[in-house]
Amino acid sequence: MEGGQMTELPAQTDRKMGLVIDLDTCVGCHACVISCKGWNTENYGAPLSDQDPYGADPSGTFLNRVHSYEVQPQATGAQPAPAAQLVHFPKSCLHCEDAPCVTVCPTGASYKRVEDGIVLVNESDCIGCGLCAWSCPYGARELDLAEGVMKKCTLCVDRIYNDNLPEVDRIPACVRTCPAGARHFGDLGDPDSDVSQLVAARGGMDLMPEMGTKPVNKYLPPRPKDRIEDQIDVLAPLLAPVAEEPTGFLGWLDKALDKLPGGNS
Amino acid sequence: MHPAPSVIIFTTLSGLGFGLLAFLGLGMPSVTGWVAFVFYAIAYALAVGGLLASTFHLGHPERAWKAFSQWRTSWLSREGCAAVAALVIMAIYAAGAVFLETDWRFLGALGAVLSIGTVFTTAMIYTQLKTIPRWHSPLTPMVFLSFAIAGGALLAGRESLAPWLLALAGAIQLIYWAKTGKPLAQSGTDIGTATGLGDRGAVRAFEPPHTGSNYLLREFTYVLGRKHALKLRVIGFALAFALPIALMVIPFSGLMLKHLMAGLAVLLHIAGVACLRWLFFAEAEHVVGLYYGKR
């Protein structure tokens, strides 16, 4: 892997390769987490180690993690009790245009590529000081405890240009594996690319824009939740009790038993 | 932030060591021969000892020499360059004072500037981080610089100057606490901007990505009980500033007792600065905690 040996950020990159993550479609299955760990443990760079994986306090290095958030909309006149929405939220390196993790690096190990904008770590130069992880607002970098070097998403740089793989596999492992089609990969610097058009059509957004990092990766907001109140009664008539009060002999027995001493328990 | 002992020891001792070197470089006191040797031995033990301690938190300390290369963008790299420059210049100046009984004034002044500059670069490593709103303030370098200068004056035996400089450092620490009350809450960054979902309603972390811990949680989501924070602030402030000032202004009779009390003032000050530095890290909140619902 070639290294840009200065931690100055390029003024601009030829392309802006990145991910578009659809929060409306993600089902929170964590398949991308596992495929990412699998590919990046077996391929470029130091493996993603686990500590005490089968013990009482397991932890490990991951480049992609899926959070889940509950969003409770404000009550309005039209919707006095709006239903909360569960949003699954995959998070990995956003390959920022103004990446603070690159400029803070004291050794030049951390760099942003001019040709495609991918942010990478040259592991043989990394001293494991952790300052790049401190500077990242997104928690995209994790220091591997076994190797003592910083690990981060490479956008599967060893897949996307890999002529040994069938063309269909030359996309990041997380995108390839997503069963819901919630992850998209492409050039976000080209306004005509599929991913750029998707971002424009769906109102793609930046995470923590106030940090000034200018993330390349975009998130597509979830669509408004269906109004469950309107459809919940579809089966209700069929489930209504047939006889509320007993009649005939059972009705007489019910009343007679009520009159016996001992109360109506 | 996780208060790593190596970084607390480093910033505490190196700050004092470079503070003392700055005073020696300015000729305060202007010492030569054996007295100079003892002064420089103490200054170098503190400055170099602190720098060595800082390498213990590295994943690959054997590659630390590579950190001198990125001074154009990286404050950590600039710190390394400034530290080596200060130590080399002051070593030449010290050699003149110890062995030749000479005072190369220009070299000493240059060394003093570089020593203070090193403390400034250390502070900027923390100050530059937008991700930690409590540190992202001009008050952070003021804290580091005033502590180093006050500690340097104390170690250099500046009896008349040190109490004033200690009082100034204490005042800056109080301002730092007053101005950085709830920095993350006031920063405009919250779980809503972190997830981009804030304009849709109240966002709550529902499930974490994993059942165990991870590097991010260990490093960035250290939470300090507020009761303990207040106690530690009082203890740190008393040890670092109040007690050393008292020991210096109370008139003790006898040279021996005076020296003993000055030594005690130095030890109390070091313990206090270490305590305050521990709080500096432990109380700092990193925005990544928002993703984990830890803020």
Coordinates of C-alpha atoms in Angstrom, one line a residue:
Chain A
M1 CA 0.0 0.0 0.0
E2 CA 1.5 3.3 -1.1
G3 CA 1.7 6.1 1.4
G4 CA 1.2 9.8 1.0
Q5 CA 3.9 10.7 3.4
M6 CA 2.7 14.0 4.7
T7 CA -0.3 14.5 6.9
E8 CA -1.4 17.6 5.0
L9 CA -4.8 17.1 3.5
P10 CA -5.0 17.2 -0.3
A11 CA -6.7 20.5 -1.5
Q12 CA -9.1 18.3 -3.4
T13 CA -9.3 14.7 -4.5
D14 CA -10.0 13.3 -8.0
R15 CA -12.9 11.3 -6.7
K16 CA -14.8 11.1 -3.4
M17 CA -15.4 7.4 -2.9
G18 CA -17.7 6.7 -0.1
L19 CA -20.9 5.1 1.3
V20 CA -24.5 6.1 1.4
I21 CA -26.4 4.5 4.2
D22 CA -30.2 4.3 4.1
L23 CA -31.6 4.5 7.6
D24 CA -35.0 3.8 6.2
T25 CA -34.0 0.4 4.9
C26 CA -31.5 -0.9 7.5
V27 CA -33.1 -3.7 9.5
G28 CA -30.3 -3.8 12.1
C29 CA -29.2 -7.3 11.3
H30 CA -25.5 -6.6 11.8
A31 CA -24.5 -8.6 8.8
C32 CA -22.3 -5.7 7.6
V33 CA -20.5 -5.8 11.0
I34 CA -19.6 -9.4 10.6
S35 CA -18.6 -9.3 6.9
C36 CA -16.5 -6.3 7.6
K37 CA -14.7 -8.0 10.5
G38 CA -14.3 -11.1 8.4
W39 CA -12.8 -9.5 5.3
N40 CA -10.6 -7.0 7.2
T41 CA -9.3 -9.7 9.6
E42 CA -8.2 -11.9 6.7
N43 CA -6.9 -9.3 4.3
Y44 CA -5.0 -6.0 4.3
G45 CA -3.2 -5.0 7.5
A46 CA -3.1 -6.3 11.0
P47 CA -6.0 -8.6 11.9
L48 CA -8.9 -7.2 14.0
S49 CA -8.2 -8.8 17.3
D50 CA -10.6 -9.9 20.0
Q51 CA -9.8 -9.9 23.7
D52 CA -11.3 -12.6 25.9
P53 CA -13.8 -13.5 23.1
Y54 CA -15.4 -16.4 24.9
G55 CA -14.8 -15.2 28.5
A56 CA -16.7 -13.0 30.9
D57 CA -15.6 -9.6 29.4
P58 CA -15.3 -9.9 25.7
S59 CA -14.3 -7.0 23.5
G60 CA -12.6 -6.5 20.2
T61 CA -11.7 -4.2 17.3
F62 CA -14.5 -3.4 14.8
L63 CA -14.4 -1.0 11.9
N64 CA -18.2 -0.9 11.5
R65 CA -20.8 -1.0 14.3
V66 CA -24.6 -0.8 14.3
H67 CA -26.3 1.3 16.9
S68 CA -30.0 1.5 17.4
Y69 CA -31.8 4.7 18.4
E70 CA -35.4 5.4 19.4
V71 CA -36.9 8.6 18.0
Q72 CA -39.9 9.9 19.8
P73 CA -41.7 12.6 17.7
Q74 CA -43.3 15.6 19.5
A75 CA -47.0 15.4 20.1
T76 CA -49.0 17.6 17.7
G77 CA -52.7 18.4 17.3
A78 CA -53.0 16.0 14.5
Q79 CA -51.1 13.3 16.3
P80 CA -51.5 13.6 20.0
A81 CA -49.6 10.4 20.7
P82 CA -47.2 9.7 17.8
A83 CA -45.5 6.3 17.9
A84 CA -41.8 6.2 18.6
Q85 CA -39.6 5.0 15.7
L86 CA -36.7 2.6 16.0
V87 CA -33.8 3.5 13.7
H88 CA -30.9 1.2 13.2
F89 CA -27.7 3.1 12.6
P90 CA -24.6 1.6 11.0
K91 CA -21.5 3.7 11.6
S92 CA -18.0 3.5 10.2
C93 CA -15.4 5.9 8.9
L94 CA -17.0 8.8 6.9
H95 CA -13.8 9.5 4.9
C96 CA -14.1 13.2 5.7
E97 CA -12.8 15.8 3.3
D98 CA -11.5 17.8 6.2
A99 CA -10.3 14.8 8.2
P100 CA -8.9 15.9 11.6
C101 CA -7.5 12.4 12.2
V102 CA -5.1 13.0 9.3
T103 CA -3.7 16.3 10.3
V104 CA -3.1 15.4 14.0
C105 CA -1.0 12.4 13.1
P106 CA 2.6 13.0 14.2
T107 CA 4.2 10.4 12.0
G108 CA 2.5 10.7 8.6
A109 CA 0.9 7.2 9.1
S110 CA -2.6 8.6 8.6
Y111 CA -3.3 10.0 5.2
K112 CA -6.0 10.8 2.7
R113 CA -5.5 9.6 -0.9
V114 CA -5.6 12.1 -3.7
E115 CA -6.9 9.7 -6.2
D116 CA -10.1 8.6 -4.4
G117 CA -10.3 10.4 -1.1
I118 CA -10.0 7.2 1.0
V119 CA -8.5 7.8 4.5
L120 CA -6.0 5.1 5.4
V121 CA -3.4 4.3 8.0
N122 CA 0.1 3.1 7.1
E123 CA 0.4 0.6 9.9
S124 CA 4.2 0.3 9.8
D125 CA 4.4 4.1 10.6
C126 CA 1.7 4.1 13.3
I127 CA 3.1 4.6 16.8
G128 CA -0.3 3.9 18.4
C129 CA -0.5 7.2 20.2
G130 CA -4.3 7.3 19.7
L131 CA -4.5 11.0 19.0
C132 CA -6.4 10.4 15.7
A133 CA -9.1 8.6 17.5
W134 CA -9.3 11.5 20.0
S135 CA -9.8 13.9 17.1
C136 CA -12.5 11.8 15.4
P137 CA -16.0 12.9 16.5
Y138 CA -17.6 9.7 15.1
G139 CA -15.6 7.0 16.9
A140 CA -14.5 5.6 13.6
R141 CA -11.0 4.6 14.7
E142 CA -10.1 1.9 17.2
L143 CA -6.7 1.1 18.5
D144 CA -6.1 -2.7 18.2
L145 CA -4.9 -4.0 21.5
A146 CA -3.0 -6.9 20.1
E147 CA -1.1 -5.0 17.4
G148 CA -0.9 -1.6 19.1
V149 CA -1.8 0.2 15.8
M150 CA -4.8 2.2 14.8
K151 CA -7.5 0.4 12.7
K152 CA -10.1 2.0 10.6
C153 CA -12.4 1.4 7.6
T154 CA -10.3 1.2 4.4
L155 CA -13.5 1.3 2.2
C156 CA -12.2 -2.2 1.4
V157 CA -9.4 -0.7 -0.8
D158 CA -8.2 -4.3 -1.3
R159 CA -11.6 -5.3 -2.8
I160 CA -12.7 -2.3 -4.9
Y161 CA -9.6 -2.3 -7.2
N162 CA -9.0 -6.1 -7.0
D163 CA -8.9 -7.6 -10.4
N164 CA -8.7 -11.1 -8.9
L165 CA -12.3 -10.8 -7.7
P166 CA -15.4 -11.1 -9.9
E167 CA -16.6 -7.6 -10.8
V168 CA -19.7 -8.0 -8.7
D169 CA -17.5 -8.3 -5.6
R170 CA -15.4 -5.2 -6.2
I171 CA -17.4 -3.2 -3.7
P172 CA -16.9 -2.9 0.1
A173 CA -17.7 -6.1 2.0
C174 CA -20.4 -4.4 4.0
V175 CA -22.2 -3.2 0.8
R176 CA -21.8 -6.6 -0.8
T177 CA -23.4 -8.4 2.1
C178 CA -26.2 -6.1 3.1
P179 CA -29.4 -8.2 2.6
A180 CA -31.7 -5.2 2.8
G181 CA -29.8 -3.1 0.2
A182 CA -29.3 -0.3 2.8
R183 CA -25.7 0.4 1.8
H184 CA -24.6 2.0 -1.4
F185 CA -21.0 2.6 -2.7
G186 CA -19.8 5.1 -5.3
D187 CA -18.2 8.4 -6.2
L188 CA -19.9 11.2 -4.2
G189 CA -17.8 13.7 -6.0
D190 CA -19.6 13.0 -9.3
P191 CA -23.0 14.6 -9.3
D192 CA -24.2 12.2 -11.9
S193 CA -23.3 9.0 -10.1
D194 CA -26.0 6.7 -8.7
V195 CA -25.1 7.5 -5.1
S196 CA -25.1 11.3 -5.7
Q197 CA -28.5 11.1 -7.3
L198 CA -29.8 9.0 -4.4
V199 CA -28.5 11.5 -1.9
A200 CA -30.1 14.4 -3.9
A201 CA -33.5 12.5 -4.2
R202 CA -33.7 11.4 -0.5
G203 CA -32.2 14.4 1.2
G204 CA -29.0 12.7 2.3
M205 CA -27.4 14.3 5.4
D206 CA -24.1 14.7 7.2
L207 CA -23.4 13.6 10.8
M208 CA -22.3 16.4 13.2
P209 CA -21.9 19.0 10.4
E210 CA -21.0 21.5 13.1
M211 CA -17.7 19.7 13.5
G212 CA -16.6 21.0 10.1
T213 CA -15.2 17.6 9.0
K214 CA -17.2 17.6 5.7
P215 CA -17.9 13.9 5.7
V216 CA -18.1 12.1 2.3
N217 CA -20.4 9.4 3.6
K218 CA -24.0 10.4 3.6
Y219 CA -27.0 9.1 5.6
L220 CA -30.5 8.9 4.1
P221 CA -33.1 9.8 6.7
P222 CA -35.8 7.4 7.6
R223 CA -39.2 8.0 5.9
P224 CA -42.0 9.1 8.3
K225 CA -43.5 6.1 10.1
D226 CA -46.8 4.7 8.9
R227 CA -49.8 5.8 11.1
I228 CA -50.4 2.5 12.9
E229 CA -53.5 3.9 14.6
D230 CA -55.4 3.8 11.2
Q231 CA -54.9 0.2 10.5
I232 CA -54.8 -1.5 13.9
D233 CA -58.5 -2.3 13.8
V234 CA -58.5 -4.3 10.6
L235 CA -58.8 -7.7 12.4
A236 CA -60.4 -6.3 15.6
P237 CA -64.1 -7.0 14.6
L238 CA -63.2 -10.7 14.1
L239 CA -61.6 -10.9 17.5
A240 CA -64.5 -9.3 19.5
P241 CA -66.1 -11.5 22.2
V242 CA -69.2 -13.4 20.9
A243 CA -71.2 -13.4 24.2
E244 CA -70.5 -10.9 26.9
E245 CA -73.2 -12.0 29.4
P246 CA -74.3 -15.6 29.8
T247 CA -78.0 -16.3 29.2
G248 CA -80.5 -19.1 29.8
F249 CA -79.4 -21.8 32.4
L250 CA -75.9 -20.5 32.6
G251 CA -77.3 -17.1 33.3
W252 CA -79.4 -18.4 36.1
L253 CA -76.5 -20.4 37.5
D254 CA -74.3 -17.3 37.4
K255 CA -76.8 -15.2 39.4
A256 CA -77.5 -18.1 41.9
L257 CA -73.8 -18.6 42.6
D258 CA -73.3 -14.8 43.1
K259 CA -76.0 -14.9 45.8
L260 CA -74.2 -17.5 47.9
P261 CA -72.2 -16.2 50.8
G262 CA -68.5 -15.7 50.1
G263 CA -68.6 -12.6 47.8
N264 CA -68.3 -12.2 44.1
S265 CA -64.7 -13.0 43.7
Chain B
M1 CA -11.6 10.9 28.9
H2 CA -9.7 8.0 30.5
P3 CA -7.1 9.6 32.8
A4 CA -4.1 7.6 31.7
P5 CA -1.3 7.7 34.4
S6 CA 1.4 8.0 31.8
V7 CA -0.1 11.1 30.3
I8 CA -0.7 12.7 33.7
I9 CA 2.8 12.0 34.9
F10 CA 4.2 13.3 31.6
T11 CA 2.3 16.6 31.6
T12 CA 2.9 17.2 35.3
L13 CA 6.6 16.5 35.4
S14 CA 7.5 17.8 32.0
G15 CA 5.6 21.0 32.6
L16 CA 7.6 21.6 35.9
G17 CA 10.9 20.6 34.2
F18 CA 10.5 22.9 31.3
G19 CA 9.3 25.7 33.6
L20 CA 12.5 25.3 35.7
L21 CA 14.6 25.2 32.5
A22 CA 13.0 28.5 31.4
F23 CA 14.0 30.2 34.7
L24 CA 17.5 28.8 34.5
G25 CA 17.8 30.0 30.9
L26 CA 16.8 33.5 32.0
G27 CA 19.5 33.4 34.7
M28 CA 17.0 33.3 37.5
P29 CA 19.0 32.1 39.5
S30 CA 22.2 32.7 37.7
V31 CA 24.1 29.7 38.9
T32 CA 27.4 28.0 37.9
G33 CA 29.5 25.0 38.9
W34 CA 28.0 22.4 41.2
V35 CA 25.0 24.4 42.2
A36 CA 24.1 24.7 38.5
F37 CA 24.7 21.0 38.0
V38 CA 22.1 20.2 40.7
F39 CA 19.6 22.6 39.3
Y40 CA 20.0 21.2 35.8
A41 CA 19.9 17.6 37.0
I42 CA 16.5 18.2 38.6
A43 CA 15.2 20.1 35.5
Y44 CA 16.3 17.3 33.1
A45 CA 15.1 14.5 35.4
L46 CA 11.6 16.1 35.4
A47 CA 11.5 17.1 31.7
V48 CA 13.1 13.9 30.3
G49 CA 11.4 11.6 32.8
G50 CA 8.0 13.1 31.8
L51 CA 8.8 12.6 28.2
L52 CA 9.8 9.0 28.7
A53 CA 6.6 8.4 30.7
S54 CA 4.6 9.6 27.8
T55 CA 6.0 6.9 25.5
F56 CA 4.4 4.2 27.8
H57 CA 1.0 4.9 26.4
L58 CA 2.2 4.3 22.8
G59 CA 1.3 1.1 21.0
H60 CA 4.8 1.2 19.3
P61 CA 7.2 3.3 21.4
E62 CA 10.1 2.0 19.2
R63 CA 8.8 4.1 16.3
A64 CA 8.5 7.3 18.3
W65 CA 11.3 8.9 16.3
K66 CA 9.0 9.0 13.3
A67 CA 6.9 11.6 15.2
F68 CA 9.4 14.4 14.4
S69 CA 8.4 14.4 10.8
Q70 CA 4.9 16.0 10.7
W71 CA 5.6 19.4 12.3
R72 CA 3.7 21.2 9.5
T73 CA 0.3 20.0 10.6
S74 CA 0.6 18.0 13.9
W75 CA 0.9 19.6 17.3
L76 CA 2.1 16.3 18.7
S77 CA 5.0 16.3 16.2
R78 CA 5.7 20.0 17.0
E79 CA 5.9 19.1 20.7
G80 CA 8.5 16.5 19.9
C81 CA 10.6 18.9 17.9
A82 CA 10.2 21.7 20.4
A83 CA 11.1 19.4 23.3
V84 CA 14.3 18.1 21.6
A85 CA 15.3 21.6 20.5
A86 CA 14.8 23.0 24.0
L87 CA 16.7 20.2 25.7
V88 CA 19.6 20.4 23.3
I89 CA 20.0 24.2 23.5
M90 CA 19.6 24.2 27.3
A91 CA 22.2 21.3 27.5
I92 CA 24.8 23.5 25.7
Y93 CA 23.9 26.4 27.9
A94 CA 24.1 24.2 31.0
A95 CA 27.5 22.8 30.0
G96 CA 28.8 26.4 29.8
A97 CA 27.4 27.2 33.2
V98 CA 28.5 24.0 34.9
F99 CA 31.9 23.4 33.4
L100 CA 33.1 26.8 32.1
E101 CA 31.4 29.0 34.6
T102 CA 30.2 31.1 31.8
D103 CA 26.8 32.6 31.0
W104 CA 25.9 32.5 27.3
R105 CA 23.1 34.9 27.6
F106 CA 21.6 34.5 24.1
L107 CA 21.7 30.7 24.3
G108 CA 20.0 30.8 27.7
A109 CA 17.2 33.1 26.5
L110 CA 16.7 31.0 23.4
G111 CA 16.5 27.9 25.6
A112 CA 14.0 29.6 27.8
V113 CA 11.7 30.5 24.9
L114 CA 11.9 27.0 23.5
S115 CA 11.1 25.5 27.0
I116 CA 8.0 27.6 27.3
G117 CA 7.2 26.9 23.7
T118 CA 7.3 23.2 24.4
V119 CA 4.7 23.5 27.2
F120 CA 2.6 25.5 24.7
T121 CA 2.7 22.8 22.1
T122 CA 1.7 20.2 24.7
A123 CA -1.3 22.3 25.6
M124 CA -2.2 22.7 21.9
I125 CA -2.5 18.9 21.5
Y126 CA -5.5 19.1 23.8
T127 CA -6.7 22.6 22.8
Q128 CA -7.0 21.7 19.1
L129 CA -9.6 18.9 19.7
K130 CA -13.1 20.1 18.7
T131 CA -14.3 16.7 19.8
I132 CA -13.6 17.6 23.5
P133 CA -15.4 20.9 24.0
R134 CA -14.0 21.4 27.5
W135 CA -10.5 21.6 26.1
H136 CA -11.2 23.5 22.9
S137 CA -10.6 26.9 24.5
P138 CA -7.8 29.4 24.9
L139 CA -8.0 28.7 28.6
T140 CA -6.3 25.3 28.1
P141 CA -2.9 26.8 27.0
M142 CA -3.2 29.4 29.8
V143 CA -3.6 26.7 32.4
F144 CA -0.6 24.7 31.1
L145 CA 1.6 27.7 30.7
S146 CA 0.7 29.3 34.1
F147 CA 1.2 26.0 35.9
A148 CA 4.6 25.4 34.3
I149 CA 5.8 29.0 35.0
A150 CA 4.6 29.0 38.6
G151 CA 6.1 25.5 39.2
G152 CA 9.3 26.6 37.6
A153 CA 9.5 29.7 39.8
L154 CA 8.9 27.5 42.9
L155 CA 11.6 25.0 41.9
A156 CA 14.0 27.8 40.9
G157 CA 13.7 29.2 44.4
R158 CA 12.2 32.6 43.4
E159 CA 10.9 33.4 46.9
S160 CA 9.4 36.8 46.0
L161 CA 8.0 35.9 42.6
A162 CA 6.7 32.3 43.1
P163 CA 3.8 33.2 45.5
W164 CA 2.5 35.6 42.9
L165 CA 2.9 33.3 40.0
L166 CA 1.2 30.5 42.0
A167 CA -1.7 32.8 42.8
L168 CA -2.0 33.7 39.1
A169 CA -2.0 30.0 38.1
G170 CA -4.6 29.3 40.8
A171 CA -6.8 32.1 39.5
I172 CA -6.5 30.8 35.9
Q173 CA -7.5 27.4 37.1
L174 CA -10.6 28.9 38.8
I175 CA -11.5 30.8 35.6
Y176 CA -11.1 27.5 33.7
W177 CA -13.6 25.8 36.0
A178 CA -16.0 28.7 35.9
K179 CA -15.9 29.1 32.1
T180 CA -16.1 25.4 31.3
G181 CA -19.1 24.5 33.4
K182 CA -21.1 22.4 31.0
P183 CA -19.1 22.7 27.7
L184 CA -20.6 19.7 25.9
A185 CA -24.2 20.8 26.7
Q186 CA -23.4 24.3 25.4
S187 CA -21.4 23.2 22.3
G188 CA -24.4 22.7 20.1
T189 CA -23.5 19.0 19.5
D190 CA -25.9 16.5 20.9
I191 CA -27.3 13.1 20.1
G192 CA -29.6 14.8 17.6
T193 CA -26.8 16.2 15.5
A194 CA -24.7 13.1 16.0
T195 CA -27.3 10.9 14.4
G196 CA -28.9 13.6 12.2
L197 CA -32.3 12.5 13.6
G198 CA -32.7 15.4 16.1
D199 CA -35.2 17.4 14.1
R200 CA -37.6 14.4 14.0
G201 CA -38.0 14.1 17.7
A202 CA -36.3 13.2 20.9
V203 CA -33.4 10.7 20.2
R204 CA -32.5 8.1 22.7
A205 CA -29.8 5.4 22.5
F206 CA -31.9 2.2 22.5
E207 CA -29.4 -0.5 22.0
P208 CA -25.6 -0.3 21.9
P209 CA -23.8 -2.0 19.0
H210 CA -22.4 -4.7 21.2
T211 CA -22.9 -6.3 24.7
G212 CA -19.3 -5.8 25.8
S213 CA -17.0 -2.8 26.1
N214 CA -14.7 -1.5 23.4
Y215 CA -11.7 0.8 22.9
L216 CA -14.0 3.9 22.4
L217 CA -15.9 3.3 25.6
R218 CA -12.7 2.7 27.6
E219 CA -10.9 5.7 26.2
F220 CA -13.6 8.3 25.8
T221 CA -16.6 7.8 28.1
Y222 CA -14.9 7.9 31.5
V223 CA -17.5 9.3 33.9
L224 CA -16.5 11.0 37.2
G225 CA -19.0 11.3 40.1
R226 CA -19.8 15.0 40.7
K227 CA -19.3 14.7 44.4
H228 CA -15.8 13.3 44.0
A229 CA -15.0 16.0 41.4
L230 CA -15.7 18.8 43.8
K231 CA -13.7 17.2 46.6
L232 CA -10.8 16.6 44.2
R233 CA -10.9 20.1 43.0
V234 CA -10.6 21.4 46.5
I235 CA -7.8 19.0 47.4
G236 CA -5.9 19.7 44.1
F237 CA -6.3 23.5 44.5
A238 CA -5.1 23.4 48.1
L239 CA -2.1 21.3 47.4
A240 CA -1.0 23.0 44.2
F241 CA -1.5 26.6 45.1
A242 CA -2.9 27.5 48.6
L243 CA -0.5 25.5 50.8
P244 CA 2.7 26.2 48.8
I245 CA 1.9 29.9 48.9
A246 CA 1.3 29.7 52.7
L247 CA 4.6 27.9 53.2
M248 CA 6.4 30.5 51.2
V249 CA 5.0 33.6 52.8
I250 CA 5.1 32.4 56.5
P251 CA 8.4 33.7 57.9
F252 CA 10.3 30.7 59.2
S253 CA 13.4 31.4 61.3
G254 CA 16.6 29.5 60.3
L255 CA 17.9 28.7 56.8
M256 CA 17.5 24.9 57.3
L257 CA 13.8 25.2 58.2
K258 CA 13.3 27.6 55.3
H259 CA 14.8 25.1 52.8
L260 CA 12.8 22.3 54.3
M261 CA 9.6 24.3 53.9
A262 CA 10.5 25.2 50.4
G263 CA 11.1 21.5 49.6
L264 CA 7.7 20.6 51.2
A265 CA 6.1 23.4 49.1
V266 CA 7.5 21.8 45.9
L267 CA 6.3 18.3 46.8
L268 CA 2.8 19.6 47.7
H269 CA 2.7 21.5 44.5
I270 CA 3.7 18.5 42.4
A271 CA 1.0 16.4 44.1
G272 CA -1.6 19.1 43.6
V273 CA -0.8 19.6 39.9
A274 CA -1.0 15.8 39.4
C275 CA -4.4 15.8 41.0
L276 CA -5.6 18.8 38.9
R277 CA -4.2 17.1 35.7
W278 CA -6.1 13.9 36.6
L279 CA -9.3 16.0 36.8
F280 CA -8.4 17.7 33.5
F281 CA -8.6 14.4 31.8
A282 CA -11.3 12.7 33.9
E283 CA -13.8 15.6 33.6
A284 CA -13.3 16.0 29.8
E285 CA -16.2 14.7 27.7
H286 CA -15.6 13.4 24.2
V287 CA -18.6 13.8 21.8
V288 CA -18.4 10.2 20.7
G289 CA -20.0 9.3 24.0
L290 CA -23.2 10.7 22.5
Y291 CA -23.5 7.8 20.1
Y292 CA -23.5 5.5 23.1
G293 CA -26.0 7.5 25.1
K294 CA -23.3 8.2 27.7
R295 CA -23.6 11.9 27.9

